[in-house]
PDB file of C-alpha atoms in Angstrom:
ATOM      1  CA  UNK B 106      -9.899-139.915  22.768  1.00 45.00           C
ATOM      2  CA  UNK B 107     -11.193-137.433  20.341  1.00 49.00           C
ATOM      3  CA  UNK B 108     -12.874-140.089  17.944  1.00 52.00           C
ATOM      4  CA  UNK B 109     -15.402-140.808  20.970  1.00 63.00           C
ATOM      5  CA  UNK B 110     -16.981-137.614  19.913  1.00 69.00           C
ATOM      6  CA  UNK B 111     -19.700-137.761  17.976  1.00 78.00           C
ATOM      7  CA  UNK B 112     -20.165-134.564  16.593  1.00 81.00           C
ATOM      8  CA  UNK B 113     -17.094-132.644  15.050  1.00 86.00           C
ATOM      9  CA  UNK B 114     -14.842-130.878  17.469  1.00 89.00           C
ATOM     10  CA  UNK B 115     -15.911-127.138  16.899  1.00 90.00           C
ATOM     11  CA  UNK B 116     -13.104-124.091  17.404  1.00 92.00           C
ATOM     12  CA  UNK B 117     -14.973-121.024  17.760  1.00 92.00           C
ATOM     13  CA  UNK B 118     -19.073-121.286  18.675  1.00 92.00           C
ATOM     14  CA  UNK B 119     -21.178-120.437  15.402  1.00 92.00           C
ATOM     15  CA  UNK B 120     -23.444-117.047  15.437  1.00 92.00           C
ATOM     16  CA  UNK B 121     -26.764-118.974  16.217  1.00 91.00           C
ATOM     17  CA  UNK B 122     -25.038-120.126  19.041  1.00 94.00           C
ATOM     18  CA  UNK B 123     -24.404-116.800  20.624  1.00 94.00           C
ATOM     19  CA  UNK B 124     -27.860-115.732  19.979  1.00 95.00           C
ATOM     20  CA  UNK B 125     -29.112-118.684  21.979  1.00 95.00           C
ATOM     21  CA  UNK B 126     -27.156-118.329  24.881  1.00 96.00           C
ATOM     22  CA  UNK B 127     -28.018-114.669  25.440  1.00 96.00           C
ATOM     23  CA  UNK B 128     -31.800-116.018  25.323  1.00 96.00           C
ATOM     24  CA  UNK B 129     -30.388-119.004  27.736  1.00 96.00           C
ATOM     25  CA  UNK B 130     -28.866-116.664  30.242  1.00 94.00           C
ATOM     26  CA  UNK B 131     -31.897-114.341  30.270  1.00 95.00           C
ATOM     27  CA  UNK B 132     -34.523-117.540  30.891  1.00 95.00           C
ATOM     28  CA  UNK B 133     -35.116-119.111  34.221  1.00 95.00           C
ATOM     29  CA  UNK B 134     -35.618-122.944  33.929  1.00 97.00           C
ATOM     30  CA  UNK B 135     -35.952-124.777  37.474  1.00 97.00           C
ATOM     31  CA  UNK B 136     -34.209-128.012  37.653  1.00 97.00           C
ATOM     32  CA  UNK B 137     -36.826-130.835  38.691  1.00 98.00           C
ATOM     33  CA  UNK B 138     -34.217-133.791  38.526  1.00 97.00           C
ATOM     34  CA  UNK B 139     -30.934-135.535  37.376  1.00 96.00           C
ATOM     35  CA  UNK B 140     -31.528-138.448  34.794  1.00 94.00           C
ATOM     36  CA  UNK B 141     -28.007-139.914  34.601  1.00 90.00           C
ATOM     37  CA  UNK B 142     -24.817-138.093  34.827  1.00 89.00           C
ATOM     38  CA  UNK B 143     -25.663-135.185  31.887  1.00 91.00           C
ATOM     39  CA  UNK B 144     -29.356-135.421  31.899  1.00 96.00           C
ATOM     40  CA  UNK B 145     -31.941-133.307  33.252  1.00 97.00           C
ATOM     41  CA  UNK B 146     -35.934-132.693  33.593  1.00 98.00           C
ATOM     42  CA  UNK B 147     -36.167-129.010  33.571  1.00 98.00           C
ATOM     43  CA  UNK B 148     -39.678-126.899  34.089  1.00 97.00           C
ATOM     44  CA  UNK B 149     -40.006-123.348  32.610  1.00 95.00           C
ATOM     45  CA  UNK B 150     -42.014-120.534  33.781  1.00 93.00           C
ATOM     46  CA  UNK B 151     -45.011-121.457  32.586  1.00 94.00           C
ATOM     47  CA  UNK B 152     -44.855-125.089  33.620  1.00 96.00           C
ATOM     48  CA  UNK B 153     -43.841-126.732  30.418  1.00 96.00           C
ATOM     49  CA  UNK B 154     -41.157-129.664  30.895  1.00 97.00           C
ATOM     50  CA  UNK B 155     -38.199-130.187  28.968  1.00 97.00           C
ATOM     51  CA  UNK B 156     -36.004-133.532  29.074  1.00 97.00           C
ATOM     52  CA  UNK B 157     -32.455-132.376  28.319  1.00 96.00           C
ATOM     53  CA  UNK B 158     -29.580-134.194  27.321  1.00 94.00           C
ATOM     54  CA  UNK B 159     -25.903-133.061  26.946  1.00 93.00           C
ATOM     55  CA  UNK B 160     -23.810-135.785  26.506  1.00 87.00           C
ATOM     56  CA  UNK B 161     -22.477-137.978  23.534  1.00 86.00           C
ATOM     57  CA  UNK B 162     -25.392-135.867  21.533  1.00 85.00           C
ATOM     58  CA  UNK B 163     -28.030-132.939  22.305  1.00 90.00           C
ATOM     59  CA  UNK B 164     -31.255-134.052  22.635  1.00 93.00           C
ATOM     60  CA  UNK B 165     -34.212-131.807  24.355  1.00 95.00           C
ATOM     61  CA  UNK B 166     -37.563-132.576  24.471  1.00 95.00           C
ATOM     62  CA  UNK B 167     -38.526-129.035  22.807  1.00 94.00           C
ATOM     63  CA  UNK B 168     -37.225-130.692  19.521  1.00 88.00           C
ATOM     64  CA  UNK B 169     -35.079-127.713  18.199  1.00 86.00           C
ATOM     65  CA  UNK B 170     -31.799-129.387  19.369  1.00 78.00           C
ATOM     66  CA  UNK B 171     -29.592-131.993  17.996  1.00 69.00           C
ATOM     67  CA  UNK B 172     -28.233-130.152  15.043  1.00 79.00           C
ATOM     68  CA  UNK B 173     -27.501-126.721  17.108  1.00 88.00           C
ATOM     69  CA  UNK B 174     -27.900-126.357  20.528  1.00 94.00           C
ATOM     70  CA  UNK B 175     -31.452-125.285  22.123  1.00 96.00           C
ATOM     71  CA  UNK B 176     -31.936-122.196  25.015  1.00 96.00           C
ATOM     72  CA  UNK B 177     -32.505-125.613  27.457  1.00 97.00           C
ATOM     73  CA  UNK B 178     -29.137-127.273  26.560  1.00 96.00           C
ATOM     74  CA  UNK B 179     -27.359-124.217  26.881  1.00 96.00           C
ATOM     75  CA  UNK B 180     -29.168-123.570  29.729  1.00 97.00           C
ATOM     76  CA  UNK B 181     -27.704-127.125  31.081  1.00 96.00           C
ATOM     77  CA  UNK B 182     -24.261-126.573  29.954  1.00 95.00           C
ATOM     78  CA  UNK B 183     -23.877-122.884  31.695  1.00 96.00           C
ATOM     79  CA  UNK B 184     -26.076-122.940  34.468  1.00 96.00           C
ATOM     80  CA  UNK B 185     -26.475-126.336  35.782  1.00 96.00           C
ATOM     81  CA  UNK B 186     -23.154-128.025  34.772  1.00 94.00           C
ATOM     82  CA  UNK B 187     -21.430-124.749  35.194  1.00 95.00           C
ATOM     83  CA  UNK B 188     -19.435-124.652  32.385  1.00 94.00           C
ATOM     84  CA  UNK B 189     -17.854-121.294  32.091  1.00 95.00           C
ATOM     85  CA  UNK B 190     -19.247-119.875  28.901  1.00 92.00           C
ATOM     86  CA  UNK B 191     -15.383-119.333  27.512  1.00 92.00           C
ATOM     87  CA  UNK B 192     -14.945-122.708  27.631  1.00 94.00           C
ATOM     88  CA  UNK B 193     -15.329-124.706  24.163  1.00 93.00           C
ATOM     89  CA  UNK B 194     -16.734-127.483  26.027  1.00 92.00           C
ATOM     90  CA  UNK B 195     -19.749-125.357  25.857  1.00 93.00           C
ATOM     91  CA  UNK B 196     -20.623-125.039  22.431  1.00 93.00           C
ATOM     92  CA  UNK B 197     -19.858-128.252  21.146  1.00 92.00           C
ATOM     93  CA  UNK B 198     -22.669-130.559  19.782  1.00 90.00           C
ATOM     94  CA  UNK B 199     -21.398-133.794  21.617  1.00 86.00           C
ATOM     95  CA  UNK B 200     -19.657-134.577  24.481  1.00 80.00           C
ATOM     96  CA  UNK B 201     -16.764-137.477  24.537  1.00 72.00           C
ATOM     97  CA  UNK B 202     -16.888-139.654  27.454  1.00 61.00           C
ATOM     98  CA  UNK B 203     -13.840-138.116  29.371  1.00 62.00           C
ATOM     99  CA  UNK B 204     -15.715-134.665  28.573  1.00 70.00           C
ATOM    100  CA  UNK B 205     -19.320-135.677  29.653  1.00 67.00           C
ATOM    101  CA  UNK B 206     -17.688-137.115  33.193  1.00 66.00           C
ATOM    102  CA  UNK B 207     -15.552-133.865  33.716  1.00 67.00           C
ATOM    103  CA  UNK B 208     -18.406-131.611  33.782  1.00 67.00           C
TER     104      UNK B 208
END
């Protein structure tokens, strides 16, 4: 099942990772709705709106996902899917199919 991933499995999350989830942890996003089973529309405090993916790959609308992860999909993964933030699941850059459904 691991060649369903489309991004490489990663061990330990990367520095700029860290650095994004303390800014992710700090923020406070509202969740405006569900698109699909790892998608979401989320609304910041000053009313900007951010389309967030977290499955097979990152996308967000903000544009600075997809080759690291962005404050709104870590935002996703830890607060909204509840992933516990010593889980790898949470730092990787794609999801396999048995993943994306488990969260």
């Amino acid at each position: 099942a691991m060649s369903e991933r489309s991004a490489p499995y990663r061990m330990r999350p990367p520095e700029t990772y860290e650095k994004v989830k303390e800014e992710a942890i700090g923020s406070r996003f509202f969740v405006l709705q569900q698109v699909g089973p790892t998608g979401f529309v989320l609304r910041d405090e000053h009313d900007s709106k951010f389309r967030v993916f977290v499955g097979d790959r990152l996308s967000c609308g903000c544009g600075n996902s997809g080759v690291e992860h962005c404050v709104h999909t870590v935002y996703v993964m830890i607060k909204v899917l509840r992933v516990p933030e010593t889980n790898p699941l949470s730092w990787q850059l794609s999801l396999g199919a048995a993943e994306g459904s488990s969260v």
